[in-house]
Coordinates of C-alpha atoms in Angstrom, one line a residue:
Chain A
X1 CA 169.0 227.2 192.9
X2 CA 169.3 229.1 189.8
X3 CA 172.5 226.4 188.9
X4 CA 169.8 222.8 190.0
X5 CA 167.1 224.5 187.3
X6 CA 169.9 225.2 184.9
X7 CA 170.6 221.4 185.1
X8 CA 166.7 220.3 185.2
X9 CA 166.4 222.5 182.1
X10 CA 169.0 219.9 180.3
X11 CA 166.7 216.9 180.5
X12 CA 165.4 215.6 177.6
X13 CA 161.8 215.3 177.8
X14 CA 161.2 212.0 176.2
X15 CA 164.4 210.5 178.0
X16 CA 162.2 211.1 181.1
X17 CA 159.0 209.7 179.5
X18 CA 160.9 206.6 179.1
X19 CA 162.4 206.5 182.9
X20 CA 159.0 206.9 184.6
X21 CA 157.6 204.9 182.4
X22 CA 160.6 202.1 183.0
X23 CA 160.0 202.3 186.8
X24 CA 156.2 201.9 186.3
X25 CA 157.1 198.4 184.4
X26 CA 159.9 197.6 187.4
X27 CA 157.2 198.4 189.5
X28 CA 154.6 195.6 188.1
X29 CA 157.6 193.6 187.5
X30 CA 158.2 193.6 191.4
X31 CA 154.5 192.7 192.6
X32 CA 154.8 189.9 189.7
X33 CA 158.0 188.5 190.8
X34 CA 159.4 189.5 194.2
X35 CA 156.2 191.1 196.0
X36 CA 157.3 190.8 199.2
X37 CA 160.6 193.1 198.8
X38 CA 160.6 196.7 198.7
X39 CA 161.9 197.1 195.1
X40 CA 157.9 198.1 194.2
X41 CA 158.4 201.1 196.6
X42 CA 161.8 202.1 195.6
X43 CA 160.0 202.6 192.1
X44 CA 157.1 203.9 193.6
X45 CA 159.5 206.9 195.5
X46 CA 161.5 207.0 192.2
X47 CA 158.9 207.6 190.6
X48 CA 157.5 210.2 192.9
X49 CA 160.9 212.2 192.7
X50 CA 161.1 212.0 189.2
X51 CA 157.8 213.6 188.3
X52 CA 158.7 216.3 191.0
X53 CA 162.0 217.3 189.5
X54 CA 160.2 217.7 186.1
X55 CA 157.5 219.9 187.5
X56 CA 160.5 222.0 189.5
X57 CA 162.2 222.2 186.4
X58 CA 159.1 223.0 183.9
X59 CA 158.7 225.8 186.4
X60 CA 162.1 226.7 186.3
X61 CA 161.6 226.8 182.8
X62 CA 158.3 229.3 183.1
X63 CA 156.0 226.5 181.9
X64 CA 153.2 226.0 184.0
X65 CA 151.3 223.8 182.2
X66 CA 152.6 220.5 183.0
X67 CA 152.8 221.7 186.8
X68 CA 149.1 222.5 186.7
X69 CA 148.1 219.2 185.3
X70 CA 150.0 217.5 188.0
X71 CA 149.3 219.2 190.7
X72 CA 145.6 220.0 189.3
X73 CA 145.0 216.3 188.5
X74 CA 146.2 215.2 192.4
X75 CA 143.6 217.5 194.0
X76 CA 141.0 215.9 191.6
X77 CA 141.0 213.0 192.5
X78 CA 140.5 213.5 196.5
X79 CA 136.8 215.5 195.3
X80 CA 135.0 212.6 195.0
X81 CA 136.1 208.1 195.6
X82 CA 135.7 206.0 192.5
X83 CA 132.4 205.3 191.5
X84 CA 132.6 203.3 188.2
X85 CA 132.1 199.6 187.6
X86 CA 135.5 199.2 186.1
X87 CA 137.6 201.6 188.6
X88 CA 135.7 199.7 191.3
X89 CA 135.2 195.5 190.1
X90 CA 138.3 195.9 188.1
X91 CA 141.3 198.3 188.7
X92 CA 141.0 199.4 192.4
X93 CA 139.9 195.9 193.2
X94 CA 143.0 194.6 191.3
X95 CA 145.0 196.8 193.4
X96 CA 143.1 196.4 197.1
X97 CA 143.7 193.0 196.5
X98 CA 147.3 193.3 196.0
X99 CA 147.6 195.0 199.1
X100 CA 145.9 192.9 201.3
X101 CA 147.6 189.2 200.2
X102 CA 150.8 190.9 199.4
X103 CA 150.9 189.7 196.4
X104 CA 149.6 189.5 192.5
X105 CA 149.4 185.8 192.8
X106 CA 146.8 185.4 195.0
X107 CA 144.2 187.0 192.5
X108 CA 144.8 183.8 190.0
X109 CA 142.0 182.2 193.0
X110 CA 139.7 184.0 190.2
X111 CA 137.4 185.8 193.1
X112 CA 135.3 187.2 192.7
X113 CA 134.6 185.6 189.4
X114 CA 133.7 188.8 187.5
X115 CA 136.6 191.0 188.6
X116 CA 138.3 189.9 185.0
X117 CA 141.1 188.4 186.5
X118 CA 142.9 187.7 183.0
X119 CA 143.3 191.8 183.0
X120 CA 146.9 193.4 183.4
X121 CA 147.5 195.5 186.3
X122 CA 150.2 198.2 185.4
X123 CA 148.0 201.1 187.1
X124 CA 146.4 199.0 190.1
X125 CA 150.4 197.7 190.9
X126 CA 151.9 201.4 191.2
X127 CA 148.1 202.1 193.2
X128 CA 149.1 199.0 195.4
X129 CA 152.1 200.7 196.3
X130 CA 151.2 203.8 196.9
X131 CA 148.4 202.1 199.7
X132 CA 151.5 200.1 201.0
X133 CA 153.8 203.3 201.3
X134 CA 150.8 204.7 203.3
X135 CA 150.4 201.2 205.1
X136 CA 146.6 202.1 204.9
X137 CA 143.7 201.1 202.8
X138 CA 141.3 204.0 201.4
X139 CA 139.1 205.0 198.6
X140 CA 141.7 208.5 197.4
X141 CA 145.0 207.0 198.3
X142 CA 144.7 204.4 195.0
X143 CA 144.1 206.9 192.7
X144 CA 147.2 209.0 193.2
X145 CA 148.6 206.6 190.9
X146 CA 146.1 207.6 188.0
X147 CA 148.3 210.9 187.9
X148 CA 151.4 209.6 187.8
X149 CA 150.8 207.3 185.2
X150 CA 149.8 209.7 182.7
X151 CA 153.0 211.5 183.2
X152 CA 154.9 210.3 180.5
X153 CA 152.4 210.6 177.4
X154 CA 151.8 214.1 178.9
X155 CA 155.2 215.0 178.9
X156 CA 155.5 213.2 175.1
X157 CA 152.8 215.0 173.6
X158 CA 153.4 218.2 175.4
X159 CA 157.4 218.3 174.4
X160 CA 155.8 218.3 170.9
X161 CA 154.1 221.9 171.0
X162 CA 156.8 224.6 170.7
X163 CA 154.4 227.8 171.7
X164 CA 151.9 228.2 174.7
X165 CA 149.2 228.4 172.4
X166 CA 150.0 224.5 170.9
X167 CA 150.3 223.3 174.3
X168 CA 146.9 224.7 175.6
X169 CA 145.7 223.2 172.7
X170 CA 147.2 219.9 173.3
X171 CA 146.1 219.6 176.9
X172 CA 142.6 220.9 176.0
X173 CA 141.4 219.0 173.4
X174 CA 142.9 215.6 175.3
X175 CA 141.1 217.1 178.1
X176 CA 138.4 217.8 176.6
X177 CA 137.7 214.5 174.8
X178 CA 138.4 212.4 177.9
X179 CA 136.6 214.7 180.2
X180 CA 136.3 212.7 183.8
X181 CA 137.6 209.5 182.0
X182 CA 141.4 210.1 183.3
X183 CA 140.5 210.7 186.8
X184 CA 137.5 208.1 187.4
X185 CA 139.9 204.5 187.3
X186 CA 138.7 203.5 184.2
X187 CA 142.0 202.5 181.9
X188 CA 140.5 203.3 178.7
X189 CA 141.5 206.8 178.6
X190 CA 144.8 206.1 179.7
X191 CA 145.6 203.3 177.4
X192 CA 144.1 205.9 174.7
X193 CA 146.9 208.8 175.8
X194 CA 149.9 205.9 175.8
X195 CA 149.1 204.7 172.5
X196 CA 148.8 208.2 170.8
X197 CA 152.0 209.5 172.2
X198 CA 153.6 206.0 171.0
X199 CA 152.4 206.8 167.8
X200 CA 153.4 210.6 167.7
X201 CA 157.2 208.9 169.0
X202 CA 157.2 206.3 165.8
X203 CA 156.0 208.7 163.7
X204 CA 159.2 211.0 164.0
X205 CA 160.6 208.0 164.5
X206 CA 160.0 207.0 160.7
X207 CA 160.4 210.1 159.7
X208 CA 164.2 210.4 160.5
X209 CA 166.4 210.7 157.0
X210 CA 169.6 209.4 158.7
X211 CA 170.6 205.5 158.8
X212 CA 173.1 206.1 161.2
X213 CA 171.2 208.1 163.7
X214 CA 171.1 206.6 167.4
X215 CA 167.9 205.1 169.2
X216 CA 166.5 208.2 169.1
X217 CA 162.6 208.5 170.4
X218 CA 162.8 204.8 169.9
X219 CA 163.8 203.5 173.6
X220 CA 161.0 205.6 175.3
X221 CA 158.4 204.6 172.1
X222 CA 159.0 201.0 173.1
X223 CA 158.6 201.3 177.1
X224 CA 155.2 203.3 176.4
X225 CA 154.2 200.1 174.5
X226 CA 155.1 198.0 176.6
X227 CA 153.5 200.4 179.2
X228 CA 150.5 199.7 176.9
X229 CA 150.4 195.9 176.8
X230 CA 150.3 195.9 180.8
X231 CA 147.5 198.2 181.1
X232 CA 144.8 196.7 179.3
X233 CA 144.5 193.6 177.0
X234 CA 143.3 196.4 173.7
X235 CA 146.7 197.8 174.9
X236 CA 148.6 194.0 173.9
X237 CA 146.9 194.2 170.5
X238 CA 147.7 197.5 170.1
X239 CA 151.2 197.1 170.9
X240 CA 151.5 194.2 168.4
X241 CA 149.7 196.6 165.6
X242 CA 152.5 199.2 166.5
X243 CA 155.5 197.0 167.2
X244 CA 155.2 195.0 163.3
X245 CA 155.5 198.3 161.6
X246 CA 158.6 198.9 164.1
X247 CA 160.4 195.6 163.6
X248 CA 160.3 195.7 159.6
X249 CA 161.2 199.5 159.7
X250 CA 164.5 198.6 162.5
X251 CA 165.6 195.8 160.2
X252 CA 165.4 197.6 156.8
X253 CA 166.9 201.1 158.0
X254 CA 168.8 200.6 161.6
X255 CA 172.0 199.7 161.9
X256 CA 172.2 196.5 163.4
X257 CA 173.6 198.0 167.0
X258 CA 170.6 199.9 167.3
X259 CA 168.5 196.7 166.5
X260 CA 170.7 194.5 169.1
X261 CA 170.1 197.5 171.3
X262 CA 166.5 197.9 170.8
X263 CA 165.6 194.4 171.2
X264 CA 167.3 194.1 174.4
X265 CA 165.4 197.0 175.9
X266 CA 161.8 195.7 174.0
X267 CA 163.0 192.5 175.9
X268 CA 163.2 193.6 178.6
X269 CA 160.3 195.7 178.4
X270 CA 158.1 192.6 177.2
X271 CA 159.3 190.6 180.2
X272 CA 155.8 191.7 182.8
X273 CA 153.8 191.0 180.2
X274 CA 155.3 187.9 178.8
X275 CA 155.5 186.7 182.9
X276 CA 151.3 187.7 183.6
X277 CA 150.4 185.4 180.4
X278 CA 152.3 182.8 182.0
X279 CA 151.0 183.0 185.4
X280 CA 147.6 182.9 183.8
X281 CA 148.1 180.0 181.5
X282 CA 149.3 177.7 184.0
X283 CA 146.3 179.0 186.5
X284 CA 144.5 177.9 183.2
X285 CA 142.4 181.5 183.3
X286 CA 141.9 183.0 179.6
X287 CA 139.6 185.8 179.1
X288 CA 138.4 185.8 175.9
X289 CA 138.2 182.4 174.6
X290 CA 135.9 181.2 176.7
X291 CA 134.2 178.1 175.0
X292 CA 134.7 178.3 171.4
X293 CA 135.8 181.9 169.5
X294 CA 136.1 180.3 166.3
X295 CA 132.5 179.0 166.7
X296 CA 131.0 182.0 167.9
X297 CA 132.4 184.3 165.2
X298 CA 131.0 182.4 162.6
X299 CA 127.8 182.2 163.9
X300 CA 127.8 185.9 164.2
X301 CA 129.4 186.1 160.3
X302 CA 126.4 183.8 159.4
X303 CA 123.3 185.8 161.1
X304 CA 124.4 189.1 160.1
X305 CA 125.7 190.5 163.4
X306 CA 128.9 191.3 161.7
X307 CA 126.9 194.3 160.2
X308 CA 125.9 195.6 163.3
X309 CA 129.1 195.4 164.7
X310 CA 130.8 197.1 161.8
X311 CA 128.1 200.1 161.8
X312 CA 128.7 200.2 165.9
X313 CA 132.5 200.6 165.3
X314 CA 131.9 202.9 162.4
X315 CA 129.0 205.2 164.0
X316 CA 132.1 205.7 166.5
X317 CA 134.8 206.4 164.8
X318 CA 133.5 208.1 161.5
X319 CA 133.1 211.5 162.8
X320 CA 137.2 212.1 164.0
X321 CA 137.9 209.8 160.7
X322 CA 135.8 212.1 158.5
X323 CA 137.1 215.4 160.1
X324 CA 140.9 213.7 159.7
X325 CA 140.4 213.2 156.1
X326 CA 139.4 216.9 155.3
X327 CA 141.3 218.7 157.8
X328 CA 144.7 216.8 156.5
X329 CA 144.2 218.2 153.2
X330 CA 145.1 221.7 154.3
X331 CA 147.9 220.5 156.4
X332 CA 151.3 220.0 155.6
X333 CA 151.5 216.6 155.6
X334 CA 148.8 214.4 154.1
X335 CA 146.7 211.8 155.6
X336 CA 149.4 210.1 156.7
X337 CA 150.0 206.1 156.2
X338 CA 151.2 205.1 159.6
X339 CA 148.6 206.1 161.9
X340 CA 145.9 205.6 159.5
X341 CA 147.4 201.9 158.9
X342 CA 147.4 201.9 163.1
X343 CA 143.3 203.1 163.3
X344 CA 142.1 200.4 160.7
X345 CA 144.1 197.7 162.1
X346 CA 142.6 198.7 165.7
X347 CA 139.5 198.4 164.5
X348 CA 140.0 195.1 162.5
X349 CA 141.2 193.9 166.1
X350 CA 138.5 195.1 167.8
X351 CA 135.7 193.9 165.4
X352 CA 137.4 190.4 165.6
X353 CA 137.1 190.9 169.1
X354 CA 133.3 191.4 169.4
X355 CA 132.8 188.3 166.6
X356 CA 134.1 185.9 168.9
X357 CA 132.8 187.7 172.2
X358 CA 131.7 185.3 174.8
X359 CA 129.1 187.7 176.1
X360 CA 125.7 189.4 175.0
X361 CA 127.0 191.2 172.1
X362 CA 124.6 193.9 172.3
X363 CA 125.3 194.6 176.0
X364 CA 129.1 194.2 175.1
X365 CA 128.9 196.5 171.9
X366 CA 127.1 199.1 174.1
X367 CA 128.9 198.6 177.5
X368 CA 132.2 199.3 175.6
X369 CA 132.3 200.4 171.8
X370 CA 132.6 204.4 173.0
X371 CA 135.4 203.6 175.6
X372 CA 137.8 201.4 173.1
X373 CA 137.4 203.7 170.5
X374 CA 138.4 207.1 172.4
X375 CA 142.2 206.1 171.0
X376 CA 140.9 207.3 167.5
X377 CA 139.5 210.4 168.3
X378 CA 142.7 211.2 171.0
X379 CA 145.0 210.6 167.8
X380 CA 143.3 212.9 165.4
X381 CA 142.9 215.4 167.5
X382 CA 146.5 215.2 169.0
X383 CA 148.0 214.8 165.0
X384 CA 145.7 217.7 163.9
X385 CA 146.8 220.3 167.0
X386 CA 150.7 218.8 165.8
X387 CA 149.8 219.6 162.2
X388 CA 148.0 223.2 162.8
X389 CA 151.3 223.7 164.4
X390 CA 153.5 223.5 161.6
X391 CA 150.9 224.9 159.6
X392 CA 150.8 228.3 161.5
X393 CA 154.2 228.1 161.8
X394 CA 155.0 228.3 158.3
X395 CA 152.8 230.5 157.4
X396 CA 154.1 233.0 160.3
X397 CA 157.7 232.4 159.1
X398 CA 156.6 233.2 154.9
X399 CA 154.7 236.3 156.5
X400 CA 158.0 237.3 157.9
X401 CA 160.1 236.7 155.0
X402 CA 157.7 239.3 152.9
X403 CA 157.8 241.5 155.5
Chain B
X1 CA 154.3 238.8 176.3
X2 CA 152.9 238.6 173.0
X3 CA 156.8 238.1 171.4
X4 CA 156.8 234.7 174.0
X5 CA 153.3 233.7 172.8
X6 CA 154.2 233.6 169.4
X7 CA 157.9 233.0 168.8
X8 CA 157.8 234.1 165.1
X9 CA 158.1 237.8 163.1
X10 CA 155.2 239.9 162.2
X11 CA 152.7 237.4 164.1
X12 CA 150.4 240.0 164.9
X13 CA 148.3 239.4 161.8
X14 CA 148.1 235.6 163.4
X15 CA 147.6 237.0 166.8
X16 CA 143.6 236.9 166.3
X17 CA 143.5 233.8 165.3
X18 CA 145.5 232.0 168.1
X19 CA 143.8 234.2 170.5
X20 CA 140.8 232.9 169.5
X21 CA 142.1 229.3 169.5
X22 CA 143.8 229.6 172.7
X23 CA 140.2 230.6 174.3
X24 CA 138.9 227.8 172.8
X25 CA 141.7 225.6 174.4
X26 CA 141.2 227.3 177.9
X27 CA 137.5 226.4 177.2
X28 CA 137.8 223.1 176.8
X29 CA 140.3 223.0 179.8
X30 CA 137.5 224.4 182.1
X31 CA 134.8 222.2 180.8
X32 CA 137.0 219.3 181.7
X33 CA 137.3 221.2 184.9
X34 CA 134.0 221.4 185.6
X35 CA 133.1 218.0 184.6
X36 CA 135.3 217.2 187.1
X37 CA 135.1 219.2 190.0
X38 CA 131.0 218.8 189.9
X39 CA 131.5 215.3 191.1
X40 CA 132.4 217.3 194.5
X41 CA 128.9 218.7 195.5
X42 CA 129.2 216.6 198.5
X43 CA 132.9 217.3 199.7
X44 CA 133.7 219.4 202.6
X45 CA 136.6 221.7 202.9
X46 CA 136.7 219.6 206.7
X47 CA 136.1 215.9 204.6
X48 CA 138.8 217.1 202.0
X49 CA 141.5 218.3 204.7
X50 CA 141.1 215.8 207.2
X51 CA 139.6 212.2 206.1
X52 CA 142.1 211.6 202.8
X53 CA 144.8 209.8 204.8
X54 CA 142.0 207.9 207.4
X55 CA 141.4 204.1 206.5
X56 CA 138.1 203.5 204.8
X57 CA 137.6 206.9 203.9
X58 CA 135.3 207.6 201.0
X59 CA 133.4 203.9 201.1
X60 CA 130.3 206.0 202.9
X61 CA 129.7 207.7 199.8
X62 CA 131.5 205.1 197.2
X63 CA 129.1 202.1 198.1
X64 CA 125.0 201.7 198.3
X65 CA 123.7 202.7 202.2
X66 CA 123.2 199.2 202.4
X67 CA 126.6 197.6 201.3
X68 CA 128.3 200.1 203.7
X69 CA 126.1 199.4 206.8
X70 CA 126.8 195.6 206.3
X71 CA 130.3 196.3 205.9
X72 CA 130.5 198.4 209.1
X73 CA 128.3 194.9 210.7
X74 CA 130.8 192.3 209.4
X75 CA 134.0 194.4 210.4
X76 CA 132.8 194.7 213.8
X77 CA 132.8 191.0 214.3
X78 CA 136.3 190.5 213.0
X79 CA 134.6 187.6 210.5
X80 CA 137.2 186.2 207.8
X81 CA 134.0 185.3 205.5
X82 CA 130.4 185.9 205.2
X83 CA 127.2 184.9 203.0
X84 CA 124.5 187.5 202.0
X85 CA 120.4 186.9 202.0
X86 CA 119.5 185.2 198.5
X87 CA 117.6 188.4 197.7
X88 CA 120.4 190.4 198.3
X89 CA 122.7 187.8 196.3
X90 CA 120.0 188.1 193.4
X91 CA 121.0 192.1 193.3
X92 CA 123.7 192.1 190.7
X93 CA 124.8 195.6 192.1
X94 CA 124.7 194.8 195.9
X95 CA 126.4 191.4 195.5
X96 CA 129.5 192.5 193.5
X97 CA 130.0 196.0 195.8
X98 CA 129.4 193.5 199.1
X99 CA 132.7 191.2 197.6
X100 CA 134.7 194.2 196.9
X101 CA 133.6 196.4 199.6
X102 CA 134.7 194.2 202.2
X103 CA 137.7 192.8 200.6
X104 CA 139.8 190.9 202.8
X105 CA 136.1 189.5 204.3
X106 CA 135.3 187.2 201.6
X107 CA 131.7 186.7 200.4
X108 CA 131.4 183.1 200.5
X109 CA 128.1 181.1 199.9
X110 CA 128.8 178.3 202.8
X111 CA 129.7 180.9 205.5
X112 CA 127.6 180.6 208.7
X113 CA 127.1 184.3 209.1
X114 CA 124.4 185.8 206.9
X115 CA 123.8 189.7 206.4
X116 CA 120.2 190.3 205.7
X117 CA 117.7 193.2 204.7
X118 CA 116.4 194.8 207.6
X119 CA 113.2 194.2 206.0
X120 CA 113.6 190.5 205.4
X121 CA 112.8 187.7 207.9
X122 CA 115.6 184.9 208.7
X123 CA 115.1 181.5 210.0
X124 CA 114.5 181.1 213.7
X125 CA 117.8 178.8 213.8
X126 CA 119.8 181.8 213.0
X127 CA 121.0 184.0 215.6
X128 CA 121.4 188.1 215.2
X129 CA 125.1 189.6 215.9
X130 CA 124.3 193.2 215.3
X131 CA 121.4 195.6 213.3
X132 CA 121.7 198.5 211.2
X133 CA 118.7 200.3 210.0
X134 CA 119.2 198.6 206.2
X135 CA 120.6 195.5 207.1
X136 CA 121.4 192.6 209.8
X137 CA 124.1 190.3 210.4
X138 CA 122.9 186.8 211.4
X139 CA 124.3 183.8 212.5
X140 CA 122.9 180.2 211.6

C-alpha cells in the first residue's frame, strides 16, 4: 500500500489536470462523433478512476483538502435537484436529451426553441454519460458530473499553494465567491474556475527564463482552454483572448518542436469545438446573430445604451479591479500585464456582446451581467491568495535570515 | 503541527496572522457550506439514502405541483406527444418546465391530447383520460 501511494505521490498535478481534462474533451468528442459506441463511457470510467487515484494519493500524501472537496461536493449535490433556469432549460436539458435520442445530433431539431441550442455541451456530455452508465434518468444522477469537471482547475489552482494555510485560502475565497453557483448546473462558475487556472498556467508559463525548456504547463493550459470553448460560448471568446497572447509568445520564444508539438495537441484539442460549429452551421442555427448585429449595435451606439452597458459592466467589475490595483502594490509582483490584458479584453468582448444582443437589453444586462463577470473577481482573488503567498513567504524566509 | 503549517524558520511571529487568515478561509468555506446545505430543508435522511438511484427522483420537488401532476397524467398513457391548455401555454414558467419535464413526451401544439387546469373547462368534444387535483389530461 505504502509502495501504490509512494507511486501516486510521483504524479504531477497539472499532468493530471490535463488527462481528465483530455478525457472530458474525448468524452464530448464521442457523443459528437460516434454516440452510439461506448468510447463516451470508457472516458466517463476513466475519468472516474482518475479522480479517485488523486484523492487516494492526496490522502496518502496527508492533504485532505482536495478529498474533502470531492467527496464534500458529491454529497451536495444529492441535498436538493436543480432548480435554476439555466441548469434546468439549458444544461441538464442538453444532457436528458442526449440520453434519450442517443445522440447530440438530434438536439440541432432546435426544441424547444429556447433551450439555446447553439450552446456547447462539455458538462451536459460527461452528465449524459454518467445517466447512461446508470441506464436511468433522474434529477441527482446529472449532476455528479458538475464535480468531476471542476477537478482539474481545482487541482491547478490548488498545486499552486505550498502551505495548508494558502490552500484553505484558495478553496475559500473560490468557494466563497461562487457560493451555490458550482453545484446548482449553471456553467458560469465553472467556465469562471477553467479560465482562471488557464490563466495562473500561462502566467508561469510566460514567466519561464529558459528557451529550451519543454511544454511545460503548456499542454494542460491548452486542454483547459479548449475545455473552456466547449463549455460555454464566453468560454470560445475567452479562449481566443488567451490563445493570441499564447501563439505570439510560442513563436517568438519556443523552439519550434515545442510549437509543432503544441499545435498538434491545440489541434486536437480544437477538434469538438471546431466539429459543434459545423454541425450548427449546416443545421443553419447561430445564436447570436440573429437578424442584424451590426445593425443593432449601432443603434444602441447611437441612443446611448452603450453608456449603460459600460456602467453595468463596470458597476460589476470595479470593486475586485479596484482592490486588484491597491493590493498589487504591496505584492511582489505588480499589477501584472497578462491578466489585466485578459480582464479588459473580456470585457471588450462582452460589451460587444450586449451592443449587438438580439434580446431586451435590459432584461439581458440584468439576467446575466453578475454571472459573466464572476471570471474577474475569481482571478483577483485567486492571483492575490498566489501573491500573499510569496509575500509571506519572503518575509518568513528574511525573518529567518536575521534570526 | 505548527512546523507543517508554516514550512519556514521563526514563523511564530507570522503565526497570528495566518491563524487569523486561515479562520477567515474556514469561514468562508462554511458559508459556502451553509449556502449550500440550506437548500436541503426538505431532504430526508430516508429521501437521501434511498430515492438517489430511482428514475424520476427529485422532479416532485424540481418542477411546479402542476407540471409534475401532468407529467405523472401523460406518462401513464404512454403518449409520444401532447398539447397543453392555451392558458397554461401563455405561462412562460409552466410551458418551458412542461417541455423539459417530460422530455422524451414532446409538447407539440397539434397533438390531440390536451392537459388542462383542473380549474378550466374543455370542449365537450374532448374526452378526459385521467384527473389530478391541479390538472387533466384530455382528449379531443
Amino acid at each position: 500500500m505504502r509502495l501504490v501511494l509512494s507511486e501516486l505521490s510521483g504524479y504531477d498535478p497539472d499532468r493530471f489536470a490535463g488527462l481528465i481534462s483530455a478525457l472530458l474533451l474525448l468524452n464530448y468528442f464521442s457523443w459528437l462523433v460516434v454516440p452510439a459506441t461506448p468510447l463516451a463511457l470508457v472516458c466517463l470510467v476513466a475519468v472516474g478512476l482518475a479522480v479517485a487515484t488523486h484523492v487516494t494519493g492526496e490522502i496518502g500524501r496527508r492533504r485532505w483538502l482536495m478529498p474533502l472537496a470531492v467527496v464534500g461536493g458529491l454529497l451536495l449535490l444529492f441535498f436538493e435537484p436543480p432548480t435554476d433556469w439555466d441548469a434546468r432549460s439549458i444544461w441538464f436539458f442538453q444532457a436528458k436529451r442526449m440520453y434519450f435520442d442517443g445522440s447530440i445530433d438530434a438536439r440541432l431539431d432546435d426544441y424547444p426553441g429556447w433551450s439555446h441550442t447553439a450552446y456547447p455541451s462539455l458538462v451536459s456530455a460527461l452528465s449524459a454519460s454518467v445517466v447512461r452508465l446508470f441506464g436511468i434518468w433522474n434529477e441527482f444522477l446529472p449532476k455528479i458530473a458538475l464535480v468531476l469537471t471542476l477537478v482539474p482547475p481545482f487541482v491547478v489552482l490548488l498545486k499552486r499553494c505550498d502551505t495548508t494555510v494558502a490552500r484553505l485560502l484558495m478553496l475559500g475565497s473560490i468557494l466563497c465567491l461562487t457560493r451555490t453557483q458550482l453545484l446548482i448546473g449553471s456553467m458560469d462558475a465553472h467556465l469562471a474556475v477553467y479560465a482562471v487556472s488557464a490563466i495562473v498556467l500561462l502566467r508561469e508559463a510566460f514567466a519561464l527564463p529558459d528557451r529550451n525548456a519543454g511544454a511545460g504547463p503548456l499542454v494542460p493550459a491548452l486542454l483547459l482552454i479548449s475545455c473552456m470553448a466547449n463549455i460555454k460560448n464566453e468560454g470560445t471568446a475567452m479562449a481566443v483572448l488567451l490563445l493570441a497572447p499564447l501563439a505570439f509568445w510560442l513563436i517568438v520564444r519556443r523552439r519550434p518542436a515545442t510549437v509543432a508539438q503544441l499545435a498538434g495537441i491545440g489541434t486536437l484539442a480544437a477538434l469538438p469545438a471546431v466539429i459543434w460549429k459545423f454541425k450548427l452551421t449546416s443545421a443553419k442555427i447561430l445564436a447570436l446573430f440573429i437578424g442584424d448585429p451590426w445593425e443593432r449595435a449601432i443603434l444602441r451606439l447611437d441612443d446611448g445604451s452603450w453608456v449603460t452597458i459600460l456602467g453595468s459592466l463596470l458597476d460589476a467589475t470595479i470593486e475586485p479591479l479596484a482592490v486588484w490595483v491597491v493590493l498589487s502594490q504591496f505584492m511582489p509582483r505588480k499589477l501584472e500585464r497578462f491578466p489585466l490584458y485578459f480582464v479588459i479584453g473580456y470585457l471588450g468582448v462582452l460589451f460587444l456582446v450586449y451592443l449587438a444582443t438580439p434580446y431586451d437589453l435590459a432584461w439581458h444586462m440584468f439576467m446575466s451581467v453578475g454571472r459573466v463577470t464572476q471570471v474577474v473577481k475569481l482571478l483577483v482573488a485567486v492571483l492575490l491568495v498566489l501573491e500573499l503567498q510569496q509575500f509571506v513567504g519572503r518575509m518568513g524566509n528574511s525573518k529567518a535570515r536575521t534570526a | 503541527m505548527m512546523k507543517n503549517l508554516f514550512p519556514w524558520r521563526g514563523a511564530s511571529r507570522l503565526a497570528g496572522t495566518s491563524i487569523a487568515i486561515m479562520t477567515a478561509a474556514a469561514l468562508m468555506i462554511v458559508s459556502f457550506l451553509a449556502s449550500n446545505v440550506s437548500l436541503a430543508s426538505k431532504v430526508s435522511r430516508h429521501y437521501y439514502l434511498t430515492r438517489i438511484f430511482q428514475a424520476n427522483a427529485g422532479e416532485a420537488e424540481a418542477l411546479p405541483p402542476m407540471v409534475h401532476q401532468g407529467i405523472v397524467l401523460v406518462r401513464a398513457h404512454h403518449l409520444q406527444s401532447v398539447d397543453i391548455s392555451q392558458r397554461l401555454w401563455d405561462q412562460v414558467e409552466i410551458r418551458q418546465r412542461f417541455a423539459e419535464g417530460m422530455y422524451p413526451i414532446r409538447l407539440e401544439r397539434n397533438s390531440r391530447f390536451v392537459l388542462v387546469g383542473s380549474d378550466e373547462g374543455s370542449a365537450s368534444r374532448c374526452r378526459v383520460l385521467g384527473e389530478q387535483p391541479l390538472v387533466r389530461l384530455v382528449e379531443c
